[in-house]
Amino acid sequence: MPPGVRPPRPPLEPPRESQPRKGGTTAGEGQEGGFPPERGFMCGIVGYIGFRNATDVLIDGLRRLEYRGYDSAGVAVKTPQGLRVVKRSGKLSALEAALKEEKLEGPLGIGHTRWATHGAPTDPNAHPHTTEDGRIAVIHNGIIENYLELKEALKARGHRFSSDTDSEVLAHLIEEKYRGDLFEALREALKEVRGAYAVVAVHQDHEEIVAARTVSPLVVGLGEGEHFLASDVPALLPYTRKVIFLHDGDVARITREGVEIKDLSGNPLFREAVEVDWSLEAAEKGGFPHYMLKEIYEQPWVLENTLGGRLVEEEGDVDLGLELDPLEVDRVHVVACGTAAYAGLYGKYLLEALARVPVEWDVASEYRYRDPVVDERTLAIAISQSGETIDTLEGLREARRRGARTLGVVNAKGSSLTREVEAVLYIHAGPEIGVASTKAYMAMLAAMAMLALRFGRARGTLGKEEAQALIRELKKLPRLVEEVLEKRPLIAHIAEKYHQAQDFLFLGRHVQVPTAYEGALKLKEISYIHAEAYPAGEMKHGPIALIDEHLPVVVLATQGPLYEKTLANIQEVRARGGKVIAIATEGDEEIRKLAQDVLYVPQVHPLLAPMVSVVPLQLLAYEVAVLLGRDVDQPRNLAKSVTVE
Ligand code: M6R
């Protein structure tokens, strides 16, 4: 744990459950229009070799990776009768039921949860895939781009396929390359493969697991006389905290005794083991009904973690431990996706306000293709919870290729992004499991505020006293966020009132524009209600046409220089019969006359108001989604980490 960072608090008392669930659909209950579009591969991978019953470790690990989203699951275990595979479409419970019938016992195995891309979520398409003789089993996360040509060639050479997946080619290719050494066979096979993968293979005759990654994450867990493999750390936490994050191009051989890593050309590599400081409890629900709610409630201590040890009030500065000299930077490019992008937009407002440095902000998927103007005095800031989002990584790489300096604002330690940037500002939000990002957003906002403060001080655009005042306000944030969390009953009441709405509009100005975007994103992600967000001043240029008595309009109307202008926008909404839910500063009685519903947030410096204002929007989205019976933690079509373009 870095100096000054406090350990997580014990879990909060779970708050009361809100209203009972009503009707609605549940994600995962059949995708409208067939299986999910081909947009991501978020499958879960677990491997085990040691002395325990592998099946138990695999199922336990896969359960901890459920947040990644999946639609089928399977395991391959080396039993005394040989390598045996059981796989089923649907949730893990279907696989467990099958495993009751067909018990697989043995100390070596691999398990997988698949999120369908190539081929529907059926039993044959579930992983593991085996060779015709069943001696080699493979699981794969990613997309093999040249699988069609590989498959045709393999078929022409006599291989028979039993699935529609791209992944199955790997089993047959490895078989072709096999000359008695599984590790070498994998390495040789991968030379013919184009695409993204975390691939894991086992062979009936070998006491080892072999694995490789390019793009898709893989982590090796180190134990005593046992070793583990997983696509994410939570699967390993009950067994070990000592891990090795494999890098792109790494090929690993995992035995009971140790781990051997080489590059694709066969050169030995040394990868340092690191201790992850996430407790198992931190990675589990801690008594809350959903991870998302738990994570919303963790935000006060997340803020303490992010800010802790970094605020130096006496000097009116922050200590971020960054080597980067702000005086070497003439302009900043912020690249990120989704929620992280909105945190980046907030960063733009703050960097410009406090450090007077010009900032361009892009969603990463646009940035990487828009031919940006970059020079060596440009600082590219990539923001990401997972550190594995492919568009963000590629946006960053594009900036770096053009000569930019690079900074990552990241949550996941050891993730790909952290390895590709010159400097990393960790946000220390802890594991975020809910697909809808909440606490990572909060931590990103705090990190961007500190970064702007540092740049402002270094560039001489922010005076010591003004900085000290901001630092004092930053220090108050954990307590203020706690106060907002106490308003959940009122928020649940408002959710009850509006949860049948077809559409929502979110409006804000200045630093509250990103809050409006984030509020709308949260609502649509988990409730599937259409929600749009606009800068409030832009409303009369189009969205005003939508307003009628059926449209709830959430307005960020906290105190600040643009408060009066926001009130004018509220009046425009009211004049057209729209229903206003205002997020306002405590003590603002005026607003009660204009808005149907008011959610008060505590007074804080206007530049920091987004940290207290986003909390009621997260809770509103949560309560609406629960009322509609949605799968809050695993909303349909979404995955936690989008590692494909
Ligand atoms: O891991 P990242 O922060 O890079 O992820 C970026 C987005 O994919 C992510 O924020 C996404 O929008 C979430 N579903 C938001 O709740």
XYZ file of C-alpha atoms and ligand atoms in Angstrom:
661
model
C 0.000 0.000 0.000
C 1.510 3.395 -0.922
C 2.610 5.679 1.898
C -0.203 7.612 3.450
C -2.934 5.454 1.999
C -5.230 4.153 4.667
C -6.499 0.599 4.602
C -10.129 0.207 3.625
C -12.673 0.610 6.386
C -14.635 -2.391 7.490
C -17.744 -2.771 5.379
C -20.536 -0.338 6.052
C -23.726 -1.599 7.571
C -25.853 -2.594 4.627
C -28.579 0.009 4.255
C -32.171 -1.058 4.082
C -33.288 -2.660 0.847
C -35.467 -0.251 -1.050
C -38.779 -1.231 -2.560
C -39.292 -4.827 -3.511
C -38.578 -5.668 -7.108
C -41.424 -5.420 -9.533
C -41.858 -7.007 -12.918
C -39.433 -6.004 -15.618
C -36.814 -8.092 -17.296
C -33.539 -9.322 -15.999
C -30.392 -9.059 -18.004
C -29.154 -12.385 -19.117
C -32.746 -13.562 -19.512
C -32.369 -13.878 -23.231
C -30.983 -11.127 -25.363
C -33.459 -9.414 -27.609
C -32.591 -10.255 -31.178
C -30.348 -13.260 -30.432
C -26.977 -13.429 -28.759
C -25.069 -10.259 -27.972
C -23.516 -8.213 -30.734
C -19.880 -8.908 -31.432
C -18.385 -6.092 -29.461
C -16.408 -7.480 -26.591
C -14.844 -10.509 -25.089
C -15.119 -10.385 -21.412
C -14.889 -14.069 -20.681
C -13.527 -15.330 -17.381
C -10.549 -17.669 -17.144
C -9.387 -19.716 -14.167
C -6.664 -22.363 -14.007
C -5.413 -24.487 -11.124
C -2.603 -26.944 -10.472
C -1.837 -28.126 -6.954
C -3.281 -30.426 -4.344
C -6.900 -29.295 -4.044
C -9.810 -30.540 -6.115
C -9.453 -28.362 -9.209
C -13.198 -28.347 -9.961
C -13.938 -26.566 -6.668
C -11.251 -23.945 -7.246
C -12.412 -23.373 -10.824
C -16.089 -22.937 -9.980
C -15.240 -20.668 -7.055
C -12.956 -18.557 -9.248
C -15.446 -18.355 -12.104
C -18.090 -17.178 -9.685
C -15.829 -14.333 -8.628
C -15.478 -13.376 -12.283
C -19.218 -13.406 -12.992
C -19.231 -9.608 -13.077
C -17.440 -9.804 -16.416
C -20.601 -11.078 -18.056
C -21.017 -14.501 -19.672
C -23.543 -16.778 -21.262
C -21.968 -20.241 -20.940
C -19.388 -21.940 -18.759
C -17.208 -25.007 -18.697
C -14.303 -26.814 -17.055
C -11.691 -29.357 -18.080
C -10.126 -31.409 -15.273
C -7.366 -33.981 -15.409
C -8.971 -36.949 -13.641
C -7.587 -40.458 -13.073
C -9.688 -41.448 -16.104
C -8.070 -38.796 -18.305
C -8.845 -35.212 -19.292
C -12.585 -34.645 -18.916
C -14.694 -31.681 -20.006
C -18.101 -30.530 -18.808
C -19.643 -27.384 -20.286
C -23.081 -25.818 -20.434
C -24.789 -22.795 -21.892
C -26.369 -20.434 -19.369
C -25.256 -19.483 -15.901
C -22.771 -21.256 -13.642
C -25.628 -22.963 -11.837
C -26.282 -24.996 -15.027
C -22.656 -26.111 -15.079
C -22.762 -26.959 -11.372
C -25.882 -29.060 -11.907
C -24.091 -30.952 -14.685
C -21.077 -31.452 -12.427
C -23.296 -33.088 -9.816
C -24.153 -35.736 -12.408
C -20.653 -36.112 -13.746
C -18.185 -35.588 -10.915
C -14.767 -34.363 -12.053
C -12.043 -34.847 -9.481
C -8.379 -34.100 -9.945
C -5.726 -31.569 -8.941
C -5.293 -29.858 -12.339
C -7.888 -28.041 -14.380
C -9.014 -25.016 -16.343
C -12.370 -23.223 -16.320
C -14.017 -20.604 -18.463
C -17.049 -18.360 -18.664
C -17.803 -17.339 -22.239
C -19.433 -14.201 -23.554
C -20.550 -15.177 -27.044
C -18.886 -13.505 -30.016
C -18.310 -16.134 -32.719
C -21.201 -18.552 -32.497
C -24.293 -18.553 -30.304
C -24.146 -19.370 -26.577
C -24.711 -23.126 -26.908
C -23.140 -26.137 -25.152
C -20.812 -26.996 -28.071
C -19.640 -23.398 -28.362
C -18.856 -23.167 -24.645
C -15.191 -23.607 -23.674
C -13.035 -25.664 -23.105
C -12.544 -26.869 -26.667
C -10.691 -30.096 -27.233
C -8.933 -31.921 -30.008
C -10.808 -34.851 -31.560
C -8.988 -37.325 -29.285
C -9.754 -35.206 -26.211
C -6.107 -35.102 -25.107
C -5.713 -31.315 -25.353
C -8.200 -28.791 -23.931
C -8.076 -25.052 -24.550
C -9.875 -22.008 -23.221
C -9.597 -18.625 -24.841
C -10.606 -15.057 -24.204
C -10.330 -12.742 -27.208
C -10.847 -12.871 -30.926
C -8.716 -14.779 -33.412
C -8.914 -12.464 -36.406
C -7.599 -14.970 -38.975
C -9.566 -17.917 -37.623
C -11.476 -18.525 -40.842
C -8.361 -19.043 -42.920
C -6.786 -21.130 -40.119
C -9.928 -23.221 -39.819
C -10.136 -23.879 -43.562
C -6.488 -24.942 -43.636
C -6.894 -27.171 -40.563
C -9.989 -28.791 -42.041
C -8.135 -29.402 -45.288
C -5.492 -31.205 -43.232
C -8.155 -33.463 -41.724
C -9.185 -31.734 -38.465
C -12.841 -31.964 -37.510
C -14.457 -29.070 -35.675
C -17.259 -29.351 -33.186
C -18.088 -25.679 -32.583
C -18.663 -22.432 -34.474
C -16.102 -20.551 -32.399
C -12.895 -18.905 -33.470
C -11.277 -20.331 -30.314
C -11.448 -23.974 -31.356
C -8.770 -23.427 -34.007
C -6.303 -22.987 -31.149
C -6.821 -26.539 -29.885
C -6.197 -28.008 -33.342
C -3.249 -25.743 -34.083
C -1.583 -26.666 -30.787
C -2.156 -30.331 -31.570
C -0.425 -29.920 -34.937
C 2.582 -28.255 -33.351
C 2.833 -30.725 -30.473
C 6.055 -32.739 -30.410
C 5.985 -33.756 -26.752
C 6.285 -30.247 -25.256
C 2.974 -28.431 -24.742
C 4.612 -25.084 -23.956
C 6.557 -25.126 -27.228
C 3.459 -26.249 -29.107
C 1.533 -23.244 -27.803
C 4.374 -20.883 -28.671
C 4.613 -22.278 -32.200
C 0.841 -22.201 -32.686
C 0.598 -18.570 -31.655
C 3.058 -17.567 -34.347
C 0.289 -18.305 -36.840
C -2.426 -16.468 -34.957
C -3.519 -12.861 -35.483
C -5.745 -11.189 -32.964
C -6.236 -10.800 -29.263
C -6.053 -13.594 -26.789
C -5.609 -14.907 -23.344
C -5.249 -18.592 -24.079
C -4.775 -21.466 -21.667
C -4.152 -25.103 -22.570
C -3.715 -28.446 -20.813
C -2.686 -31.873 -22.100
C -3.686 -35.224 -20.701
C -0.045 -36.342 -20.434
C 1.401 -33.229 -18.742
C 1.329 -31.984 -15.166
C 1.265 -28.340 -16.249
C -0.882 -25.533 -17.546
C 0.403 -23.391 -20.399
C -0.890 -19.926 -21.104
C -0.234 -16.840 -23.184
C -1.647 -13.388 -23.569
C -1.834 -10.599 -26.072
C -4.258 -7.803 -25.246
C -6.555 -9.863 -22.994
C -5.388 -9.873 -19.368
C -4.026 -12.916 -17.499
C -2.690 -13.106 -13.962
C -0.731 -15.960 -12.379
C -1.372 -16.549 -8.677
C 1.537 -17.949 -6.672
C 0.993 -20.406 -3.838
C 2.939 -23.089 -1.944
C 2.882 -26.270 -3.987
C 0.016 -24.860 -6.029
C -0.398 -22.189 -8.658
C -3.344 -20.401 -10.163
C -4.240 -18.519 -13.261
C -7.070 -16.067 -13.833
C -8.234 -13.281 -16.055
C -8.647 -11.029 -13.022
C -7.398 -10.815 -9.447
C -10.697 -11.402 -7.532
C -10.652 -15.068 -8.625
C -7.332 -15.553 -6.831
C -7.958 -13.704 -3.583
C -9.194 -16.634 -1.469
C -5.914 -18.429 -2.194
C -3.144 -15.917 -2.674
C -2.321 -12.230 -3.000
C 1.040 -12.826 -4.628
C 0.612 -12.497 -8.365
C 2.430 -12.043 -11.642
C 0.664 -9.966 -14.285
C 1.565 -11.448 -17.660
C 2.486 -8.927 -20.344
C 1.503 -8.867 -23.992
C 3.444 -11.557 -25.844
C 4.233 -13.613 -22.721
C 3.925 -17.401 -22.805
C 3.901 -19.157 -19.416
C 4.322 -22.713 -18.163
C 2.740 -23.237 -14.759
C 3.536 -26.289 -12.672
C 3.126 -27.066 -8.962
C 6.712 -26.026 -8.429
C 6.871 -22.752 -10.326
C 6.269 -20.539 -13.312
C 8.405 -20.245 -16.422
C 7.818 -17.325 -18.780
C 9.192 -16.752 -22.287
C 8.411 -14.406 -25.126
C 6.943 -15.678 -28.368
C 10.434 -16.133 -29.804
C 11.398 -18.357 -26.896
C 13.590 -15.932 -24.939
C 13.291 -16.403 -21.160
C 11.667 -13.491 -19.314
C 11.641 -12.400 -15.705
C 8.374 -10.974 -14.421
C 8.306 -9.637 -10.927
C 5.685 -10.941 -8.510
C 3.646 -8.278 -6.744
C 1.476 -8.355 -3.635
C -2.032 -7.097 -4.271
C -3.484 -5.337 -1.265
C -7.142 -6.030 -2.078
C -8.783 -8.022 0.662
C -11.196 -10.746 -0.310
C -13.891 -8.898 1.550
C -13.218 -5.789 -0.498
C -13.811 -7.817 -3.619
C -17.082 -9.270 -2.394
C -20.449 -7.706 -1.713
C -19.987 -7.146 2.011
C -23.668 -7.712 2.752
C -25.053 -5.324 0.157
C -27.610 -6.677 -2.311
C -25.501 -5.553 -5.263
C -21.861 -4.721 -5.884
C -22.932 -1.411 -7.377
C -24.657 -0.341 -4.167
C -21.705 -1.466 -2.088
C -19.391 0.520 -4.299
C -21.577 3.632 -4.091
C -21.412 3.342 -0.296
C -17.648 2.893 -0.359
C -17.128 6.316 -1.898
C -16.297 8.206 1.295
C -13.350 5.937 2.077
C -12.412 5.738 -1.577
C -12.023 9.502 -1.473
C -9.883 9.185 1.618
C -7.757 6.618 -0.183
C -7.377 8.718 -3.305
C -6.603 11.935 -1.470
C -4.830 10.379 1.521
C -1.235 11.411 2.042
C -1.251 13.538 -1.095
C -2.668 16.846 0.163
C -0.026 19.173 1.637
C -2.130 21.942 3.083
C 0.736 23.971 4.626
C 2.328 24.376 1.216
C -0.931 24.717 -0.666
C 0.107 21.866 -2.928
C -0.333 18.168 -3.564
C 2.311 15.474 -3.656
C 1.470 13.061 -6.427
C 4.914 11.517 -6.627
C 4.983 12.185 -10.375
C 8.243 12.736 -12.203
C 6.431 14.795 -14.834
C 7.285 18.491 -14.784
C 4.152 20.555 -15.570
C 6.422 23.293 -16.935
C 7.372 20.985 -19.788
C 3.753 20.785 -20.885
C 2.087 23.305 -23.198
C -1.153 21.452 -23.793
C -3.004 18.409 -22.583
C -4.977 15.791 -24.491
C -7.362 13.732 -22.404
C -8.432 10.336 -23.791
C -10.761 7.830 -22.156
C -14.052 6.000 -22.647
C -17.449 6.070 -20.967
C -17.457 7.107 -17.346
C -13.698 7.607 -17.395
C -14.171 10.014 -20.304
C -16.595 12.086 -18.235
C -14.035 12.220 -15.450
C -11.639 13.438 -18.121
C -14.046 16.162 -19.178
C -14.170 17.296 -15.561
C -10.377 17.302 -15.608
C -10.429 19.576 -18.640
C -12.555 22.157 -16.820
C -10.262 22.032 -13.803
C -6.942 22.051 -15.638
C -8.077 25.027 -17.668
C -9.526 26.854 -14.670
C -6.639 26.283 -12.268
C -3.591 25.750 -14.478
C -4.554 27.750 -17.580
C -3.275 24.972 -19.785
C -5.261 24.296 -22.962
C -6.920 20.901 -22.848
C -8.440 18.890 -25.670
C -10.824 16.182 -24.580
C -11.873 13.229 -26.708
C -13.499 9.893 -26.281
C -10.637 7.571 -27.112
C -12.348 5.862 -30.055
C -12.465 9.253 -31.818
C -9.060 10.445 -30.735
C -7.204 7.471 -32.146
C -8.527 8.139 -35.652
C -8.864 11.904 -35.801
C -5.260 12.693 -36.714
C -4.640 14.817 -33.606
C -2.029 17.553 -33.602
C 0.545 16.450 -31.045
C 4.097 17.491 -30.215
C 6.619 16.697 -27.522
C 5.165 19.395 -25.267
C 1.747 17.695 -25.377
C 0.801 15.602 -22.382
C -1.620 12.782 -23.205
C -3.614 11.730 -20.147
C -5.343 8.355 -20.459
C -7.923 7.637 -17.768
C -9.165 4.126 -17.069
C -10.501 2.052 -14.224
C -9.401 -1.254 -15.722
C -6.337 -0.024 -17.573
C -7.304 -2.550 -20.256
C -9.820 -0.632 -22.396
C -8.527 -1.103 -25.903
C -9.686 2.235 -27.329
C -8.037 4.083 -24.474
C -4.823 2.098 -24.883
C -4.787 2.754 -28.626
C -5.560 6.454 -28.157
C -2.655 6.668 -25.765
C -0.381 4.786 -28.166
C -1.386 7.134 -30.975
C -0.423 10.165 -28.894
C 2.848 8.537 -27.882
C 3.710 7.660 -31.483
C 3.291 11.328 -32.309
C 5.693 12.342 -29.582
C 3.430 13.138 -26.619
C 4.460 12.686 -23.014
C 2.076 10.261 -21.307
C 0.296 9.957 -17.995
C -2.128 7.223 -16.933
C -4.833 7.865 -14.347
C -5.632 4.275 -13.468
C -7.234 2.052 -10.863
C -6.022 -1.461 -11.708
C -2.444 -2.010 -10.622
C -0.220 -3.741 -13.119
C -2.760 -3.277 -15.925
C -1.619 -2.759 -19.506
C -2.052 1.015 -19.385
C 0.224 1.360 -16.386
C 2.999 -0.331 -18.315
C 2.751 1.900 -21.335
C 2.819 5.356 -19.805
C 5.661 7.490 -18.562
C 3.918 8.198 -15.272
C 0.949 6.718 -13.402
C -1.410 8.447 -11.032
C -3.209 5.642 -9.230
C -6.714 6.478 -8.092
C -6.791 3.784 -5.371
C -10.498 2.999 -5.642
C -10.030 -0.712 -4.857
C -11.676 -3.442 -6.920
C -14.755 -2.270 -8.785
C -16.972 -5.191 -9.677
C -20.291 -3.614 -10.700
C -20.301 -3.112 -14.454
C -21.625 0.402 -13.933
C -18.705 2.417 -12.667
C -19.337 4.523 -9.560
C -16.524 4.635 -7.029
C -13.870 4.678 -9.742
C -15.557 7.791 -11.172
C -15.419 9.455 -7.777
C -11.751 8.599 -7.399
C -10.995 9.802 -10.924
C -12.638 13.159 -10.171
C -10.508 13.529 -7.042
C -7.370 12.545 -8.949
C -8.077 15.047 -11.715
C -8.736 17.792 -9.161
C -5.374 17.089 -7.522
C -3.628 17.010 -10.865
C -5.097 20.390 -11.823
C -4.053 21.785 -8.474
C -0.478 20.531 -8.927
C -0.286 21.953 -12.434
C -1.747 25.257 -11.278
C 0.808 25.578 -8.503
C 3.719 24.568 -10.739
C 2.692 26.927 -13.515
C 2.107 29.806 -11.107
C -1.519 30.231 -12.100
C -2.900 29.154 -8.734
C -1.970 31.091 -5.616
C -1.021 29.367 -2.390
C -4.049 30.618 -0.476
C -6.511 29.646 -3.158
C -4.887 26.219 -3.303
C -5.084 25.880 0.483
C -8.772 26.747 0.381
C -9.331 24.064 -2.246
C -7.365 21.519 -0.250
C -9.481 22.229 2.820
C -12.575 21.617 0.710
C -11.110 18.416 -0.736
C -10.508 17.172 2.786
C -14.193 17.658 3.613
C -15.378 15.548 0.698
C -15.452 12.091 2.365
C -17.727 13.438 5.094
C -19.914 15.351 2.654
C -20.376 12.296 0.457
C -21.393 10.346 3.562
C -24.071 12.967 4.196
C -25.423 12.553 0.680
C -25.608 8.783 1.120
C -27.982 9.321 4.024
C -30.513 10.719 1.559
C -31.120 7.356 -0.029
C -34.714 7.052 1.288
C -35.695 10.310 -0.414
C -33.938 9.257 -3.608
C -35.789 5.924 -3.503
C -39.036 7.873 -3.195
C -38.185 9.985 -6.254
C -37.236 6.837 -8.149
C -40.653 5.361 -7.308
C -42.296 8.460 -8.737
C -40.458 8.483 -12.056
C -39.359 4.919 -12.770
C -42.053 4.390 -15.407
C -40.784 7.291 -17.534
C -39.677 6.415 -21.061
C -36.966 9.080 -21.246
C -34.975 11.340 -18.965
C -33.052 14.521 -19.732
C -30.048 15.608 -17.642
C -28.779 19.196 -17.709
C -25.782 20.922 -16.150
C -23.344 23.726 -16.763
C -19.547 24.011 -16.510
C -18.157 21.301 -14.187
C -21.663 19.892 -13.853
C -21.842 19.070 -17.576
C -19.808 15.882 -16.998
C -22.021 15.131 -13.986
C -25.075 15.350 -16.241
C -23.453 13.012 -18.776
C -22.502 10.574 -16.066
C -25.978 10.654 -14.476
C -27.581 9.880 -17.849
C -25.070 7.121 -18.584
C -25.695 5.436 -15.221
C -29.455 5.523 -15.715
C -29.406 4.106 -19.226
C -26.784 1.462 -18.461
C -28.628 -0.184 -15.621
C -32.301 0.727 -16.072
C -32.365 0.663 -19.914
C -34.366 3.903 -19.838
C -33.357 6.284 -22.580
C -31.521 9.230 -21.038
C -29.768 12.131 -22.686
C -27.551 14.786 -21.207
C -26.844 18.283 -22.451
C -25.093 21.407 -21.299
C -28.090 23.331 -19.950
C -27.450 26.317 -22.212
C -27.691 24.069 -25.245
C -31.202 22.921 -24.393
C -32.979 25.607 -26.331
C -31.043 24.633 -29.465
C -32.946 21.400 -29.884
C -33.691 19.163 -26.885
C -36.314 21.611 -25.643
C -38.595 20.118 -28.297
C -38.747 16.927 -26.203
C -40.120 18.585 -23.122
C -43.645 17.773 -22.029
C -45.328 16.564 -18.865
C -43.948 13.053 -19.373
C -40.271 14.009 -19.392
C -38.402 14.119 -16.079
C -35.541 16.604 -16.362
C -32.715 16.255 -13.845
C -30.992 19.606 -13.448
C -27.634 20.087 -11.709
C -28.381 23.418 -10.075
C -25.778 23.706 -7.335
C -24.424 27.081 -6.240
C -21.743 28.591 -8.453
C -21.170 31.410 -10.914
C -23.703 29.978 -13.387
C -26.453 29.233 -10.877
C -28.787 32.013 -12.091
C -28.429 30.868 -15.680
C -29.311 27.319 -14.662
C -32.412 28.600 -12.865
C -33.459 30.257 -16.120
C -33.169 26.854 -17.817
C -35.332 25.297 -15.124
C -37.940 27.948 -15.817
C -37.843 27.096 -19.506
C -38.508 23.445 -18.671
C -41.364 24.308 -16.312
C -42.969 26.637 -18.837
C -43.334 23.615 -21.131
C -44.780 21.323 -18.510
C -41.563 19.349 -17.881
C -40.956 17.737 -14.495
C -37.825 19.050 -12.809
C -35.734 17.051 -10.359
C -33.166 19.546 -9.108
C -29.860 18.724 -7.471
C -29.355 21.844 -5.391
C -27.163 23.161 -2.607
C -28.467 22.834 0.942
C -30.153 26.031 2.082
C -31.422 26.953 -1.399
C -35.105 27.488 -0.647
C -35.727 29.402 -3.866
C -35.405 26.303 -5.971
C -38.279 24.572 -4.189
C -40.622 27.023 -5.927
C -39.432 25.880 -9.341
C -38.656 22.170 -9.121
C -41.124 19.342 -8.424
C -38.430 17.499 -6.507
C -35.249 18.759 -4.912
C -32.314 16.649 -3.788
C -30.051 18.725 -1.620
C -26.321 18.204 -1.514
C -23.945 19.858 0.947
C -22.277 23.184 0.241
C -18.779 22.801 -1.174
C -16.420 24.757 -3.443
C -18.235 25.030 -6.837
C -15.342 23.314 -8.626
C -15.772 20.282 -6.363
C -19.574 20.170 -6.509
C -19.549 17.214 -8.978
C -18.218 14.899 -6.253
C -21.242 15.465 -4.045
C -23.729 15.825 -6.914
C -23.010 12.596 -8.747
C -23.932 10.480 -5.711
C -27.717 11.141 -5.842
C -27.603 10.436 -9.582
C -25.900 7.079 -8.991
C -28.473 6.216 -6.341
C -31.344 7.372 -8.540
C -30.159 5.100 -11.355
C -29.727 2.243 -8.888
C -33.178 2.611 -7.307
C -34.905 2.925 -10.688
C -33.108 -0.175 -11.972
C -34.070 -2.189 -8.883
C -37.705 -1.095 -9.221
C -37.669 -2.230 -12.830
C -36.163 -5.571 -11.855
C -32.971 -5.098 -13.857
C -29.757 -7.028 -13.357
C -27.943 -4.119 -11.727
C -24.459 -5.611 -11.586
C -24.485 -7.247 -14.990
C -26.668 -5.140 -17.268
C -27.461 -6.636 -20.655
C -24.959 -6.226 -23.495
C -22.391 -4.604 -21.216
C -19.159 -5.886 -19.797
C -16.843 -4.495 -17.200
C -13.808 -4.246 -19.356
C -14.101 -3.567 -23.090
C -10.919 -5.023 -24.471
C -11.954 -5.096 -28.126
C -12.621 -2.218 -30.457
O -12.032 0.531 -17.477
P -12.304 1.848 -18.082
O -12.426 2.955 -17.082
O -11.327 2.210 -19.173
O -13.720 1.696 -18.796
C -14.235 2.707 -19.592
C -15.692 2.454 -19.907
O -15.831 1.266 -20.639
C -16.542 2.374 -18.645
O -16.439 3.532 -17.882
C -18.012 2.139 -19.016
O -18.546 3.262 -19.660
C -18.805 1.790 -17.754
N -19.782 0.808 -18.092
C -19.462 2.965 -17.152
O -20.334 2.659 -16.116
